[in-house]
Amino acid sequence: MKGTAFALFDTVIGRCGVAWGESGLIGMQLPEVTPGAAWARLRKRFPDAAEPPPPPEIERVIDRVLDLLAGGRDDLTDIAIDQSQAQSFNWRVYEIARAIAPGETSTYGEVARAMGEPGAARAVGKALGENPWPIVVPCHRVLAASGGMGGFTADGGTNTKAQLLTIERARTSAAPTLFDLEFSVAPPRGG
């Protein structure tokens, strides 16, 4: 297909969107609070985009995102992204973020250190706040050094980030969670 296009699709967290062009994904859209807002945001970001039915390769992307948001473990790292609009620093951040597996987390400082720029944690946060491909570039998996959510620019803010991490059963601190099989407050059987 020549030019750009986008489509909306319903997920367990709400209506998401995907935009694509000749070189791969050009954007993803997380849900908005009000009906129609995700469409309006995509239309604003990509004013010349068509709205055709997604071609088979984009349908596969949508299916994989749906599976991940249903608790699947697909890391989505092989999905083609059109990086032509990303600044060099940001793209380096996104490459490291894409390597964080579902259910795993990192910190802004750890990403900065992995880039060889240990003092760039704030710049990492800024780059992640500008991420045009949330979920495919899993900015939600990067936390504050304290294990706190840090920021999240998607509608719903850190609540959306926490929801995504909960779906992935991610550990955000060293404290045991209900997902830890070895940890139980129930008394031992037979005693």
Coordinates of C-alpha atoms in Angstrom, one line a residue:
M1 CA 0.0 0.0 0.0
K2 CA 1.2 3.5 -0.8
G3 CA 1.0 6.1 1.8
T4 CA -0.1 5.6 5.4
A5 CA -3.1 4.0 7.0
F6 CA -4.5 3.2 10.4
A7 CA -7.1 0.9 12.0
L8 CA -8.7 0.6 15.4
F9 CA -9.2 -2.7 17.3
D10 CA -10.8 -3.6 20.6
T11 CA -8.7 -5.2 23.3
V12 CA -9.2 -6.1 27.0
I13 CA -7.8 -2.7 28.0
G14 CA -10.0 -0.8 25.5
R15 CA -9.9 0.4 21.9
C16 CA -6.3 0.5 20.6
G17 CA -5.0 1.6 17.2
V18 CA -2.2 0.8 14.8
A19 CA -0.9 3.0 12.0
W20 CA 1.4 1.7 9.2
G21 CA 3.2 2.7 6.1
E22 CA 5.4 1.2 3.4
S23 CA 8.3 0.6 5.9
G24 CA 6.3 -0.9 8.8
L25 CA 4.5 0.5 11.8
I26 CA 4.5 4.2 12.2
G27 CA 2.4 4.3 15.3
M28 CA 0.4 2.5 17.9
Q29 CA -2.4 4.0 20.0
L30 CA -3.4 3.0 23.5
P31 CA -7.0 3.4 24.6
E32 CA -8.4 6.8 25.5
V33 CA -11.1 7.4 28.1
T34 CA -13.8 8.7 25.9
P35 CA -15.4 6.9 22.9
G36 CA -13.9 8.1 19.6
A37 CA -10.8 9.7 21.3
A38 CA -8.4 7.0 20.0
W39 CA -9.6 7.6 16.5
A40 CA -9.3 11.4 16.9
R41 CA -5.8 11.0 18.2
L42 CA -4.7 8.8 15.3
R43 CA -6.4 11.2 12.9
K44 CA -4.5 14.1 14.4
R45 CA -1.1 12.2 14.4
F46 CA -1.7 10.9 10.8
P47 CA -4.0 13.4 9.1
D48 CA -3.4 12.0 5.6
A49 CA -3.8 8.4 6.6
A50 CA -6.4 6.2 4.9
E51 CA -8.6 3.9 7.0
P52 CA -8.8 0.7 4.9
P53 CA -9.3 -2.8 6.3
P54 CA -5.8 -3.9 7.6
P55 CA -3.8 -6.0 5.2
P56 CA -2.9 -9.5 6.4
E57 CA 0.5 -8.5 7.9
I58 CA -1.2 -5.8 10.0
E59 CA -3.9 -8.3 11.0
R60 CA -1.1 -10.5 12.3
V61 CA 0.3 -7.6 14.3
I62 CA -3.2 -6.9 15.7
D63 CA -3.6 -10.6 16.6
R64 CA -0.3 -10.7 18.4
V65 CA -1.0 -7.5 20.4
L66 CA -4.4 -9.0 21.3
D67 CA -2.7 -12.2 22.5
L68 CA -0.1 -10.2 24.5
L69 CA -2.9 -8.2 26.1
A70 CA -4.7 -11.4 27.0
G71 CA -1.6 -12.6 29.0
G72 CA 0.5 -14.1 26.2
R73 CA 4.3 -13.9 26.2
D74 CA 5.0 -12.7 22.6
D75 CA 7.8 -10.1 22.8
L76 CA 6.8 -8.6 19.4
T77 CA 10.5 -7.8 18.7
D78 CA 10.2 -9.0 15.1
I79 CA 7.5 -6.6 14.1
A80 CA 8.8 -4.1 11.5
I81 CA 8.9 -0.5 12.8
D82 CA 9.5 2.5 10.5
Q83 CA 12.1 4.2 12.6
S84 CA 12.6 7.1 10.1
Q85 CA 10.9 9.6 12.4
A86 CA 12.7 8.6 15.6
Q87 CA 15.7 10.6 16.8
S88 CA 18.9 8.6 17.1
F89 CA 19.0 8.7 21.0
N90 CA 15.3 7.8 21.2
W91 CA 15.8 4.8 18.8
R92 CA 18.6 3.5 21.0
V93 CA 16.3 3.7 24.0
Y94 CA 13.5 1.9 22.0
E95 CA 15.9 -0.9 20.9
I96 CA 16.8 -1.6 24.6
A97 CA 13.2 -1.3 25.7
R98 CA 12.2 -3.8 23.0
A99 CA 14.6 -6.3 24.5
I100 CA 12.7 -6.4 27.8
A101 CA 10.6 -9.5 27.8
P102 CA 7.0 -9.6 28.8
G103 CA 6.7 -9.9 32.6
E104 CA 10.2 -8.4 33.1
T105 CA 11.0 -4.8 34.0
S106 CA 14.0 -2.5 33.9
T107 CA 14.6 1.1 35.2
Y108 CA 15.3 4.3 33.5
G109 CA 18.8 4.2 34.9
E110 CA 19.4 0.7 33.8
V111 CA 18.4 1.6 30.3
A112 CA 20.7 4.6 30.4
R113 CA 23.6 2.4 31.6
A114 CA 22.9 -0.2 28.9
M115 CA 23.3 2.7 26.4
G116 CA 26.6 3.6 27.8
E117 CA 25.2 6.9 29.2
P118 CA 24.7 6.3 32.9
G119 CA 23.6 9.9 33.6
A120 CA 20.9 9.9 31.1
A121 CA 18.0 8.4 33.1
R122 CA 15.8 11.6 32.6
A123 CA 16.5 11.6 28.9
V124 CA 15.5 8.0 28.7
G125 CA 12.2 8.8 30.4
K126 CA 11.7 11.7 28.0
A127 CA 12.4 9.4 25.0
L128 CA 10.0 6.8 26.3
G129 CA 7.3 9.5 26.8
E130 CA 7.7 10.2 23.1
N131 CA 7.4 6.5 22.1
P132 CA 5.1 6.3 19.0
W133 CA 4.7 2.5 19.3
P134 CA 3.5 1.7 22.8
I135 CA 3.1 -2.0 23.5
V136 CA 5.3 -2.9 20.5
V137 CA 8.1 -0.8 22.1
P138 CA 7.1 -1.7 25.7
C139 CA 7.8 1.6 27.5
H140 CA 5.5 0.4 30.2
R141 CA 8.2 -2.1 31.3
V142 CA 10.6 0.7 32.3
L143 CA 10.1 1.8 35.9
A144 CA 11.6 4.3 38.4
A145 CA 14.7 3.2 40.3
S146 CA 12.5 2.7 43.4
G147 CA 10.3 0.2 41.6
G148 CA 7.6 2.9 41.3
M149 CA 5.7 3.4 38.1
G150 CA 7.6 6.6 37.1
G151 CA 5.7 8.5 34.4
F152 CA 3.4 7.3 31.6
T153 CA 2.1 9.6 29.0
A154 CA -0.8 7.4 27.7
D155 CA -4.3 8.2 28.7
G156 CA -4.9 6.9 32.1
G157 CA -1.2 7.6 33.0
T158 CA 0.4 5.2 35.5
N159 CA -2.9 3.3 36.0
T160 CA -2.6 2.2 32.4
K161 CA 1.0 1.3 32.9
A162 CA 0.1 -0.7 36.0
Q163 CA -2.7 -2.5 34.1
L164 CA -0.3 -3.5 31.4
L165 CA 2.3 -4.8 33.9
T166 CA -0.4 -6.7 35.8
I167 CA -1.6 -8.4 32.5
E168 CA 2.0 -9.4 32.0
R169 CA 2.4 -10.6 35.6
A170 CA 5.5 -8.4 35.9
R171 CA 7.4 -8.0 39.2
T172 CA 7.8 -4.4 40.1
S173 CA 9.5 -5.0 43.5
A174 CA 11.2 -7.7 45.5
A175 CA 8.1 -8.3 47.6
P176 CA 6.3 -11.6 46.9
T177 CA 3.1 -11.3 44.9
L178 CA 0.1 -13.5 44.4
F179 CA 1.8 -14.8 41.2
D180 CA 4.7 -16.3 43.1
L181 CA 4.0 -20.0 43.4
E182 CA 6.5 -20.5 46.2
F183 CA 4.9 -17.8 48.4
S184 CA 1.7 -18.6 50.2
V185 CA 0.1 -17.4 53.4
A186 CA -2.0 -20.5 53.6
P187 CA -1.0 -23.0 56.3
P188 CA 0.8 -26.2 55.0
R189 CA -1.5 -29.0 54.1
G190 CA -2.1 -31.6 56.7
G191 CA -1.0 -29.4 59.6

